[in-house]
Coordinates of C-alpha atoms and ligand atoms in Angstrom, one line a residue:
M167 CA -8.1 -7.5 72.4
N168 CA -9.8 -5.2 69.9
Q169 CA -13.6 -4.8 70.5
T170 CA -15.9 -4.0 67.6
P171 CA -16.9 -0.4 68.2
S172 CA -20.6 0.4 68.8
P173 CA -22.5 1.0 65.5
L174 CA -23.3 4.4 67.0
T175 CA -19.7 5.6 67.5
D176 CA -18.4 7.5 64.6
T177 CA -14.8 7.9 63.3
F178 CA -14.3 10.9 65.5
G179 CA -15.2 8.9 68.6
R180 CA -18.6 10.6 69.1
H181 CA -21.2 8.2 70.5
H182 CA -24.7 8.9 69.3
N183 CA -27.0 8.1 72.2
Y184 CA -29.8 10.6 71.3
L185 CA -32.3 9.7 68.6
R186 CA -34.9 12.2 67.2
I187 CA -37.8 10.5 65.5
S188 CA -40.0 12.5 63.2
L189 CA -43.6 11.2 63.3
T190 CA -45.1 13.2 60.5
E191 CA -44.4 15.6 57.6
R192 CA -47.6 17.4 58.4
C193 CA -48.2 20.4 60.6
N194 CA -51.1 22.6 61.8
L195 CA -48.8 25.7 61.5
R196 CA -46.9 27.1 58.5
C197 CA -43.8 28.7 60.2
S198 CA -42.1 30.6 57.4
Y199 CA -38.6 29.5 58.5
C200 CA -39.6 25.8 58.4
M201 CA -42.3 25.2 55.9
P202 CA -41.7 26.3 52.3
V203 CA -44.3 28.8 50.9
D204 CA -45.6 26.2 48.4
G205 CA -45.6 23.4 51.0
V206 CA -43.7 20.2 50.6
K207 CA -44.4 17.0 48.6
L208 CA -45.7 14.7 51.2
S209 CA -44.7 11.0 51.2
P210 CA -47.5 8.6 50.4
A211 CA -49.0 7.2 53.7
S212 CA -47.7 3.8 52.9
H213 CA -44.1 5.1 52.9
L214 CA -44.4 6.4 56.4
M215 CA -43.4 4.3 59.4
N216 CA -46.3 2.9 61.3
A217 CA -46.4 2.7 65.1
E218 CA -44.9 -0.9 65.2
E219 CA -42.2 0.0 62.8
I220 CA -41.2 3.1 64.8
Y221 CA -41.1 0.9 67.9
S222 CA -39.1 -1.8 66.2
I223 CA -36.4 0.6 64.8
A224 CA -36.2 2.5 68.1
K225 CA -35.7 -0.8 69.9
T226 CA -32.7 -1.6 67.7
F227 CA -31.2 1.8 68.5
V228 CA -31.7 1.3 72.2
K229 CA -30.0 -2.1 71.9
F230 CA -26.9 -0.2 70.5
G231 CA -26.9 2.5 73.2
V232 CA -29.5 5.1 72.5
D233 CA -30.9 6.3 75.9
K234 CA -32.7 9.4 74.8
I235 CA -35.5 9.7 72.3
R236 CA -37.3 12.9 71.2
L237 CA -40.5 12.8 69.2
T238 CA -40.8 15.6 66.7
G239 CA -42.1 16.4 63.2
G240 CA -43.8 18.2 61.5
E241 CA -46.1 18.5 64.4
P242 CA -46.0 15.1 66.2
L243 CA -49.4 15.7 67.9
V244 CA -51.2 15.8 64.5
R245 CA -50.6 12.0 64.2
K246 CA -53.7 10.2 65.2
D247 CA -51.8 7.3 66.7
F248 CA -49.5 9.5 68.7
P249 CA -50.9 8.0 72.0
Q250 CA -50.1 4.5 70.8
I251 CA -46.6 5.5 69.6
L252 CA -45.8 7.2 72.9
E253 CA -47.1 4.2 74.9
L254 CA -45.0 1.8 72.9
L255 CA -41.8 3.9 73.3
S256 CA -42.4 4.4 77.0
T257 CA -41.7 0.7 77.5
L258 CA -38.1 1.3 76.3
N259 CA -35.4 2.2 78.8
V260 CA -34.9 5.8 77.5
E261 CA -35.5 9.4 78.5
L262 CA -38.5 10.3 76.4
S263 CA -39.3 13.8 75.3
I264 CA -41.2 15.7 72.7
T265 CA -40.9 18.9 70.6
S266 CA -44.3 20.4 69.8
N267 CA -45.9 23.7 68.8
A268 CA -48.3 23.2 71.7
V269 CA -51.5 23.9 69.6
S270 CA -53.2 20.8 70.9
I271 CA -50.9 19.6 73.7
D272 CA -53.5 20.1 76.5
R273 CA -55.3 17.0 75.2
H274 CA -52.3 14.9 75.9
I275 CA -51.1 16.0 79.3
D276 CA -52.2 12.8 81.2
L277 CA -50.7 10.6 78.5
L278 CA -47.4 12.5 78.6
K279 CA -47.2 12.2 82.4
K280 CA -48.1 8.5 82.3
S281 CA -45.4 7.9 79.7
G282 CA -42.7 9.5 81.8
V283 CA -42.2 12.7 79.7
K284 CA -40.7 15.4 81.9
T285 CA -39.2 17.9 79.5
I286 CA -41.2 19.4 76.7
N287 CA -39.8 21.8 74.0
I288 CA -42.3 24.2 72.6
S289 CA -41.9 26.6 69.6
L290 CA -42.9 30.1 70.3
D291 CA -41.3 32.9 68.2
T292 CA -43.2 35.9 69.5
L293 CA -45.2 37.2 72.4
S294 CA -47.6 39.1 70.1
A295 CA -50.7 37.4 68.7
E296 CA -50.6 39.5 65.5
R297 CA -47.0 38.6 64.9
F298 CA -47.7 35.0 65.6
H299 CA -50.0 35.0 62.7
T300 CA -47.5 36.7 60.4
I301 CA -44.9 34.0 61.2
T302 CA -47.1 30.9 61.3
F303 CA -50.0 31.9 59.1
R304 CA -52.4 30.7 61.8
D305 CA -54.3 32.3 64.7
Y306 CA -53.3 30.0 67.5
F307 CA -51.3 32.4 69.7
D308 CA -53.7 32.3 72.7
R309 CA -54.0 28.6 72.6
V310 CA -50.3 28.1 72.5
Y311 CA -49.6 30.7 75.2
Q312 CA -52.2 29.2 77.5
N313 CA -50.9 25.7 76.9
I314 CA -47.4 26.8 77.8
L315 CA -48.7 28.1 81.2
K316 CA -50.6 24.9 81.7
L317 CA -47.6 22.7 81.1
I318 CA -45.6 24.8 83.6
D319 CA -48.5 24.4 86.1
E320 CA -48.6 20.7 85.5
G321 CA -44.9 20.5 86.5
F322 CA -43.2 19.8 83.2
L323 CA -39.9 21.5 82.5
V324 CA -40.8 23.7 79.5
K325 CA -38.1 24.8 77.0
I326 CA -39.3 27.4 74.6
N327 CA -37.7 27.6 71.2
A328 CA -37.7 30.9 69.3
V329 CA -36.1 31.2 65.9
L330 CA -34.9 34.8 65.6
M331 CA -35.2 36.5 62.3
R332 CA -33.9 39.9 61.6
G333 CA -36.6 42.5 61.1
I334 CA -39.3 40.0 62.2
N335 CA -38.9 39.2 65.9
D336 CA -35.4 40.3 66.9
D337 CA -36.9 43.3 68.7
E338 CA -38.4 40.9 71.2
I339 CA -35.2 39.6 72.7
L340 CA -35.5 41.6 75.9
D341 CA -39.3 40.8 76.2
F342 CA -38.3 37.1 76.1
I343 CA -35.7 37.6 78.7
A344 CA -38.4 39.4 80.9
F345 CA -40.6 36.4 80.4
T346 CA -37.9 34.3 82.2
K347 CA -38.2 36.6 85.3
T348 CA -41.6 35.3 86.3
H349 CA -41.7 31.9 84.6
P350 CA -39.5 28.9 85.5
I351 CA -38.7 28.0 81.9
V352 CA -35.7 27.7 79.6
F353 CA -36.0 30.2 76.8
R354 CA -33.8 29.2 73.9
F355 CA -32.9 31.6 71.1
I356 CA -32.1 29.6 67.9
E357 CA -30.1 31.1 65.1
F358 CA -32.2 30.9 61.9
M359 CA -30.7 28.1 59.8
P360 CA -30.8 27.3 56.1
F361 CA -32.9 24.5 54.7
D362 CA -34.5 23.7 51.4
G363 CA -37.2 26.2 50.5
N364 CA -37.0 28.4 53.6
Q365 CA -35.6 31.5 51.7
W366 CA -32.7 31.8 54.2
K367 CA -30.1 34.5 53.8
R368 CA -27.2 35.1 56.1
E369 CA -28.5 38.6 56.8
K370 CA -31.7 37.2 58.3
T371 CA -29.8 35.3 61.0
V372 CA -29.4 37.1 64.3
S373 CA -26.2 35.9 65.7
Y374 CA -25.2 34.7 69.1
Q375 CA -23.1 37.8 69.5
E376 CA -25.9 40.1 68.5
I377 CA -28.3 38.5 70.9
M378 CA -25.8 38.8 73.8
E379 CA -25.1 42.5 72.8
Q380 CA -28.8 43.3 73.2
I381 CA -28.9 41.5 76.6
Q382 CA -25.7 43.2 77.8
G383 CA -27.2 46.6 76.8
K384 CA -29.9 46.1 79.5
Y385 CA -28.3 43.9 82.1
S386 CA -24.9 44.4 83.7
N387 CA -22.2 41.7 83.6
D388 CA -22.9 41.0 87.3
Q389 CA -26.5 40.2 86.5
I390 CA -25.8 37.9 83.6
I391 CA -24.8 34.6 84.9
R392 CA -23.2 32.0 82.7
L393 CA -24.5 28.5 83.7
Q394 CA -22.8 25.2 83.4
D395 CA -24.0 23.5 80.1
A396 CA -25.1 19.9 80.3
P397 CA -22.8 17.4 78.5
N398 CA -23.6 17.3 74.8
D399 CA -25.6 20.5 75.2
T400 CA -26.1 22.4 71.9
S401 CA -26.8 25.6 73.7
K402 CA -24.9 28.1 75.8
N403 CA -26.9 28.6 79.0
Y404 CA -27.4 31.7 81.1
T405 CA -29.7 33.3 83.6
I406 CA -30.3 36.8 84.9
K407 CA -29.8 37.2 88.6
G408 CA -33.2 36.9 90.4
H409 CA -35.0 35.4 87.4
Q410 CA -36.9 32.1 87.9
G411 CA -36.1 30.9 84.4
T412 CA -32.9 30.7 82.3
F413 CA -32.1 31.4 78.7
A414 CA -29.9 29.8 76.1
I415 CA -28.5 30.4 72.6
I416 CA -28.2 27.7 69.9
S417 CA -25.6 29.0 67.5
T418 CA -25.4 26.5 64.7
V419 CA -24.7 29.1 62.1
T420 CA -22.1 31.3 63.8
H421 CA -20.6 28.9 66.3
P422 CA -21.4 25.2 65.4
F423 CA -21.0 22.8 68.3
C424 CA -20.5 19.6 66.3
D425 CA -17.5 18.2 68.3
Q426 CA -20.0 17.3 71.0
C427 CA -22.7 16.0 68.7
N428 CA -24.5 12.9 70.0
R429 CA -27.7 13.1 67.9
I430 CA -29.1 11.3 64.9
R431 CA -32.4 11.6 63.2
L432 CA -35.0 9.3 61.8
T433 CA -37.4 10.9 59.4
A434 CA -41.1 10.0 59.2
N435 CA -40.5 7.9 56.1
G436 CA -37.8 5.9 57.9
Q437 CA -34.6 7.5 56.6
L438 CA -31.6 7.8 58.9
K439 CA -29.9 11.2 58.8
N440 CA -26.5 11.3 60.6
C441 CA -26.6 15.2 60.6
L442 CA -29.2 17.9 60.4
F443 CA -27.5 19.0 57.2
S444 CA -26.8 15.6 55.6
K445 CA -27.8 15.2 52.0
K446 CA -27.2 11.5 52.2
E447 CA -29.8 9.4 54.0
N448 CA -30.0 5.7 54.8
D449 CA -33.2 3.8 54.2
L450 CA -34.0 1.8 57.4
L451 CA -37.7 1.4 56.7
S452 CA -37.3 -0.5 53.4
A453 CA -34.7 -2.7 55.0
L454 CA -37.0 -3.4 57.9
R455 CA -39.9 -4.2 55.6
S456 CA -37.8 -6.7 53.6
N457 CA -36.5 -8.3 56.8
Q458 CA -33.0 -7.2 56.4
D459 CA -30.7 -6.6 59.3
I460 CA -30.6 -2.8 59.8
E461 CA -27.4 -2.8 61.9
P462 CA -24.9 -2.6 58.9
I463 CA -27.0 0.2 57.5
I464 CA -26.8 2.1 60.8
R465 CA -23.1 1.4 61.1
Q466 CA -22.5 2.7 57.5
S467 CA -24.5 5.9 58.2
I468 CA -22.7 6.7 61.4
S469 CA -19.2 5.9 60.2
S470 CA -19.7 8.3 57.2
K471 CA -20.6 11.2 59.4
F472 CA -18.6 14.4 58.8
A473 CA -16.9 16.3 61.6
V474 CA -18.9 19.5 61.1
R475 CA -22.3 20.2 59.6
S476 CA -22.1 17.4 57.1
G477 CA -19.0 18.8 55.5
L478 CA -20.2 22.4 55.3
D479 CA -17.5 23.5 57.8
G480 CA -16.9 27.1 56.8
P481 CA -19.2 30.0 56.2
E482 CA -18.6 30.0 52.4
S483 CA -20.1 26.5 51.9
F484 CA -22.6 26.7 54.7
E485 CA -24.0 30.1 53.8
D486 CA -24.5 29.1 50.1
P487 CA -28.3 28.3 49.9
K488 CA -27.6 26.0 46.9
Q489 CA -25.8 23.6 49.3
H490 CA -29.1 23.1 51.2
E491 CA -31.3 22.4 48.1
Q492 CA -30.2 18.8 48.2
N493 CA -31.2 18.6 51.9
R494 CA -34.8 18.4 53.0
S495 CA -37.0 21.2 54.2
M496 CA -36.9 21.3 58.0
I497 CA -40.6 20.3 58.3
T498 CA -39.7 16.9 56.9
I499 CA -36.5 16.5 58.9
G500 CA -37.5 17.0 62.5
G501 CA -35.5 19.5 64.4
Ligands
SAM129 N1 -43.6 21.3 65.2 C1 -42.8 21.1 66.3 C2 -42.3 22.5 66.8 O1 -42.4 23.4 66.0 O2 -41.8 22.6 67.9 C3 -41.6 20.2 66.1 C4 -40.9 20.2 64.8 S1 -40.0 21.7 64.4 C5 -39.3 21.3 62.8 C6 -38.6 21.5 65.5 C7 -37.8 22.8 65.8 O3 -37.2 23.2 64.6 C8 -38.6 24.0 66.3 O4 -38.2 24.4 67.5 C9 -38.3 25.0 65.2 O5 -38.3 26.3 65.8 C10 -37.0 24.5 64.7 N2 -36.7 25.0 63.3 C11 -37.5 24.9 62.2 N3 -36.9 25.5 61.2 C12 -35.8 26.1 61.6 C13 -34.8 26.9 61.0 N4 -34.9 27.2 59.7 N5 -33.8 27.4 61.8 C14 -33.8 27.1 63.1 N6 -34.7 26.3 63.7 C15 -35.7 25.8 63.0
SF4_130 FE1 -44.8 23.2 62.1 FE2 -42.9 23.1 63.9 FE3 -42.3 23.6 61.4 FE4 -43.6 25.4 62.8 S1 -41.5 24.7 63.2 S2 -44.1 24.7 60.7 S3 -44.8 24.2 64.1 S4 -43.1 21.8 62.2
SF4_131 FE1 -24.6 17.3 64.9 FE2 -24.8 18.0 62.4 FE3 -26.0 19.5 64.3 FE4 -23.3 19.5 64.0 S1 -24.8 20.2 62.5 S2 -24.4 19.3 65.9 S3 -22.9 17.3 63.4 S4 -26.4 17.4 63.8

């Protein structure tokens, strides 16, 4: 007997059990690779999901098979009702995690623990305070750095995300690797990706291969250990023999990993995006507010998902910045 497939299984058989929810389009940093120089047009407050709406939509996804939810943004911690949202979501049967810039995360440590959050992804693109200001236009390096150490001390698994940009921070790759010697973290190098307004050029992206070449220039093949990647992992994971931490590379630009994709995104204004690069979005919030069933909308979104990068399979299309003008800026997507 034929069973109706889950609304979260696409035409390529990929099951989407991982939902990323953006809580806000605002941020207390201005990272050049994420936030356009002129800022973004913010949605009116009434167009953003409130805590109950986030919970209600999340609950529907959990019913269909989502078992992992990550809160992101913008900066999720700038939302005043962040504690309420986290508490509501912690009642769902999911692995709950958060991506943050760590500027104010020390205020939420007890809440994060109480809500069952174990893994926290933190953005940090440099180990220099001066350069931190150049990249983020804010002077919060010390705070972020101290908060990372605090999170480690408090027993969280900390994953640090660094977007590498040529001529900006690619001379720090070996310093980041050295950081993993004494800190039990996962250091993730992310290839700089194109989004609306972030002035991306292919030359600015430091590729997986280039990152590995720098590391291989310092460490021998015996010292660089390839680790088993977790199922659906977007990164290739390694460690250096004797280091407490590990490192990983996320190579969306040069080696996309879409065949394993299990992730979908809900923007702060309630739009479902079936891919980071999708131009098309499906409006769940308006449907919820008018008491419509959101299942057919979810099904439609997932079933229309492309195999690779929302149809931008090859370098010609993906590397054309015009293709990304119809997508959002990263700050309003939620990475
Ligand atoms: N504010 C939080 C933070 O920075 O961790 C969460 C939101 S931020 C949009 C999520 C992730 O997206 C961060 O790790 C950031 O480095 C990454 N990101 C933003 N723009 C990117 C780009 N153009 N290419 C690659 N990663 C990017
Ligand atoms: Fe803010 Fe995160 Fe974007 Fe930086 S990467 S501007 S911290 S949302
Ligand atoms: Fe999934 Fe799109 Fe990212 Fe590929 S580019 S892994 S399909 S979200």
